Tab-separated table of C-alpha atoms in Angstrom:
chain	number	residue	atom	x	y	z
A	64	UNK	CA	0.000	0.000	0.000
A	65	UNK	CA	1.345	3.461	-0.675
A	66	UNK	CA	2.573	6.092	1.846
A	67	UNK	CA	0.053	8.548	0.948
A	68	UNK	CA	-2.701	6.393	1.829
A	69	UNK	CA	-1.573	5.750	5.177
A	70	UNK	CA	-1.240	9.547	5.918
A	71	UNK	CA	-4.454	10.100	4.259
A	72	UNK	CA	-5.855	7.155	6.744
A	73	UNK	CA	-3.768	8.708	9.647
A	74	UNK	CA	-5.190	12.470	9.122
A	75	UNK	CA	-8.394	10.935	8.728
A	76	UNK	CA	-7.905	9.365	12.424
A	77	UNK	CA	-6.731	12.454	13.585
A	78	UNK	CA	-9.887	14.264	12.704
A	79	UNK	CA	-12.127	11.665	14.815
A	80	UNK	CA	-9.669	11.908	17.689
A	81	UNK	CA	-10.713	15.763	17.561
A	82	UNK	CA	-14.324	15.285	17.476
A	83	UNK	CA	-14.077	12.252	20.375
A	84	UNK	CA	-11.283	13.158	22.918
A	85	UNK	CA	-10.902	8.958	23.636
A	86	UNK	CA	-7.460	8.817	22.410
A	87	UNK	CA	-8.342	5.728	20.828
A	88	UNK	CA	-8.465	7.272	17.435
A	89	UNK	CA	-5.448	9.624	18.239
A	90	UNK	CA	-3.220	6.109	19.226
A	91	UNK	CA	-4.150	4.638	15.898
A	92	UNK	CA	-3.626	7.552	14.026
A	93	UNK	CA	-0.086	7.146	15.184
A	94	UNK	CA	0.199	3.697	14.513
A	95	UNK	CA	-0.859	4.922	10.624
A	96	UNK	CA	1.816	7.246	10.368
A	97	UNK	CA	4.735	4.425	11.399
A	98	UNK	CA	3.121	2.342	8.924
A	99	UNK	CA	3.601	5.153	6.285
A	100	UNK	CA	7.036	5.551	7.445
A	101	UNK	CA	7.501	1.405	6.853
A	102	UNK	CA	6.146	1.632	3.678
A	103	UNK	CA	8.168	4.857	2.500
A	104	UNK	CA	11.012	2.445	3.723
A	105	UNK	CA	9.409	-0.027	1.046
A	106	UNK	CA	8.647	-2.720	3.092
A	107	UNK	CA	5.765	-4.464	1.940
A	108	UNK	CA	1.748	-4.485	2.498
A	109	UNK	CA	2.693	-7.409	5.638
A	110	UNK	CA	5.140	-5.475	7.257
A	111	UNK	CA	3.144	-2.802	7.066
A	112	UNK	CA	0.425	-4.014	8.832
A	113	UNK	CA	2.237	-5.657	11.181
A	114	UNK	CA	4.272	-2.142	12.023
A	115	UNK	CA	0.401	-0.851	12.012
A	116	UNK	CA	-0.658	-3.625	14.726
A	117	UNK	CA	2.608	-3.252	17.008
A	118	UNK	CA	2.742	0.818	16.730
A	119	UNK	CA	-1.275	0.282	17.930
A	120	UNK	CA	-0.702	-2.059	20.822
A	121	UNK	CA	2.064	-0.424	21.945
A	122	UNK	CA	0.071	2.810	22.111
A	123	UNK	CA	-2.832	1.146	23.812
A	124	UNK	CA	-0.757	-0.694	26.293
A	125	UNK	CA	1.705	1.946	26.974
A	126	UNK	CA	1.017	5.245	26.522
A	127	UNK	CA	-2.927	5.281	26.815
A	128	UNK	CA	-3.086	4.120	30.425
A	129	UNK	CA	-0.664	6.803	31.410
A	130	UNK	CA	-2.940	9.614	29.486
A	131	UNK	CA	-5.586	8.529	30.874
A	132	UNK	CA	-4.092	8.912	34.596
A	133	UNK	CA	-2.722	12.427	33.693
A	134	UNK	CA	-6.229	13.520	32.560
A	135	UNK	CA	-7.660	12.238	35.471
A	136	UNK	CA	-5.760	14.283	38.487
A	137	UNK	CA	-6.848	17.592	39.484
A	138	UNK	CA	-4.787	20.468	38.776
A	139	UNK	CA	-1.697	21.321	41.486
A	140	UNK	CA	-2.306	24.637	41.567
A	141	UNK	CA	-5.607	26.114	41.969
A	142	UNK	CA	-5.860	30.066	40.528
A	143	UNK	CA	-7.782	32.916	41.419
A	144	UNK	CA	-10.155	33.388	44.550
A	145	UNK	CA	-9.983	29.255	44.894
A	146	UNK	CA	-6.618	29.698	45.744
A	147	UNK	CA	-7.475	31.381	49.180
A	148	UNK	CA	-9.687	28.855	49.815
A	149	UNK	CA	-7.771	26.825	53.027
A	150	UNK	CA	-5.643	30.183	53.809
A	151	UNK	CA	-5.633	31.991	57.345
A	152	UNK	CA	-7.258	35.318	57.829
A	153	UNK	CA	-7.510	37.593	60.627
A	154	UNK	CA	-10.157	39.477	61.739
A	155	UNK	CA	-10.271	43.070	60.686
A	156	UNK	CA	-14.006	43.893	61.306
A	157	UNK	CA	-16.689	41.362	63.967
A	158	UNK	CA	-17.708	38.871	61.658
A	159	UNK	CA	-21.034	37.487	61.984
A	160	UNK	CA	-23.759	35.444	59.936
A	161	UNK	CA	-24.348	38.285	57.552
A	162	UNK	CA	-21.192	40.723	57.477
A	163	UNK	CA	-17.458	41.531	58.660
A	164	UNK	CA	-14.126	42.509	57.255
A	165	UNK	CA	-10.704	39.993	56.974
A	166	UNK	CA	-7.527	40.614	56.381
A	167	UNK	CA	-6.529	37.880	53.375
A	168	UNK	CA	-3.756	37.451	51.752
A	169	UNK	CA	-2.998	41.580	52.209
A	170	UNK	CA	-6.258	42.557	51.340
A	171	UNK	CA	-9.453	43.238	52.968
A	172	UNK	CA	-12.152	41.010	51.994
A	173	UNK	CA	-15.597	40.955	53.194
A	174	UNK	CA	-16.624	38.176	55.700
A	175	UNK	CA	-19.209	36.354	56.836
A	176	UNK	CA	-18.892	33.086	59.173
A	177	UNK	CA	-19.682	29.444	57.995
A	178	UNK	CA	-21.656	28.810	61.485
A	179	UNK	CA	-24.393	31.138	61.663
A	180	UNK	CA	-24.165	30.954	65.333
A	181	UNK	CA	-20.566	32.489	65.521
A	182	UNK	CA	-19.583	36.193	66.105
A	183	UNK	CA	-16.333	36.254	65.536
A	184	UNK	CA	-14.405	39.412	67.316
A	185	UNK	CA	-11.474	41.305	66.030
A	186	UNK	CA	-8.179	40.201	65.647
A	187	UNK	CA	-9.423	36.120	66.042
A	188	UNK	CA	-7.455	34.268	63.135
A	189	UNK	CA	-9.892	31.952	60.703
A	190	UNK	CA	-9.442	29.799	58.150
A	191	UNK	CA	-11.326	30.517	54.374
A	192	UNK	CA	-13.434	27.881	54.121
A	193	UNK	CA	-15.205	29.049	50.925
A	194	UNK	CA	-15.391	32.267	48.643
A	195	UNK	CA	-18.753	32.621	47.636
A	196	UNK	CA	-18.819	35.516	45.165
A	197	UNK	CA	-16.447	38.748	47.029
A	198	UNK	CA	-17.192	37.108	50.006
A	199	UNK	CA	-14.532	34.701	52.015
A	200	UNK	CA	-16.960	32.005	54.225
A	201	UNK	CA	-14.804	31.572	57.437
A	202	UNK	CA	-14.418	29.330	60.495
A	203	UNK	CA	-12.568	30.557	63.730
A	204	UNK	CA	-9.303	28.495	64.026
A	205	UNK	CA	-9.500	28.570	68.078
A	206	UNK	CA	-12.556	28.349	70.046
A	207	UNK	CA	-14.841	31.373	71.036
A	208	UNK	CA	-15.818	31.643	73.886
């Protein structure tokens, strides 16, 4: 079989991996282009196939298992207002159910406390528990008396 038709079948794999995201399609894609490579080499319509079936099951019991673990963990860094989320505060202004002031990170940040029950007083260190909207959710670190 030509070269050309196994880039033709590779780019052709390629597209579906695109549309699907399974790297199934991707894997054999590759597989296509060492075939083309085997046949530019002139090897014949066997070894070609057989380069097609090793490249493929090499891909699938190799590299897809690791992809797939990759794409499964959760980002190490988290950006934005999530990353205050587990970070101490201290209290600038009484927090309460409904309102306060923190000190997060350098800046001020309105408060309110996870327990509805809690009043918070001035200078008490919390931990961010949540940032819901401009708002950082917190829970005294010590208990209140």
């Amino acid at each position: 079989m030509p070269w050309f038709i196994w880039l033709l079948a590779a780019a052709g794999l390629g597209v579906a991996e695109f549309f699907t995201l399974t790297l199934v399609f991707g894997l054999l894609a590759g597989a296509a282009l060492v075939a083309a490579v085997v046949a530019g080499l002139g090897v014949g319509l066997l070894g070609q196939l057989v380069a097609l079936g090793v490249a493929a099951a090499a891909g699938f019991v190799l590299v897809r298992p690791v992809a797939l673990r990759q794409m499964a963990r959760s980002p190490l860094s988290r950006e934005g207002s999530d990353a205050l989320v587990g970070k101490p505060a201290e209290v600038v202004q009484e927090v309460t159910a409904t309102h306060g002031l923190v000190k997060l990170a350098g800046e001020a940040w309105s408060a309110r406390a996870l327990d509805e029950s809690h009043v918070i007083p001035v200078g008490a260190l919390v931990d961010v528990m949540e940032i819901d909207g401009a708002t950082a959710v917190v829970y005294p670190r010590e208990l209140l008396p």
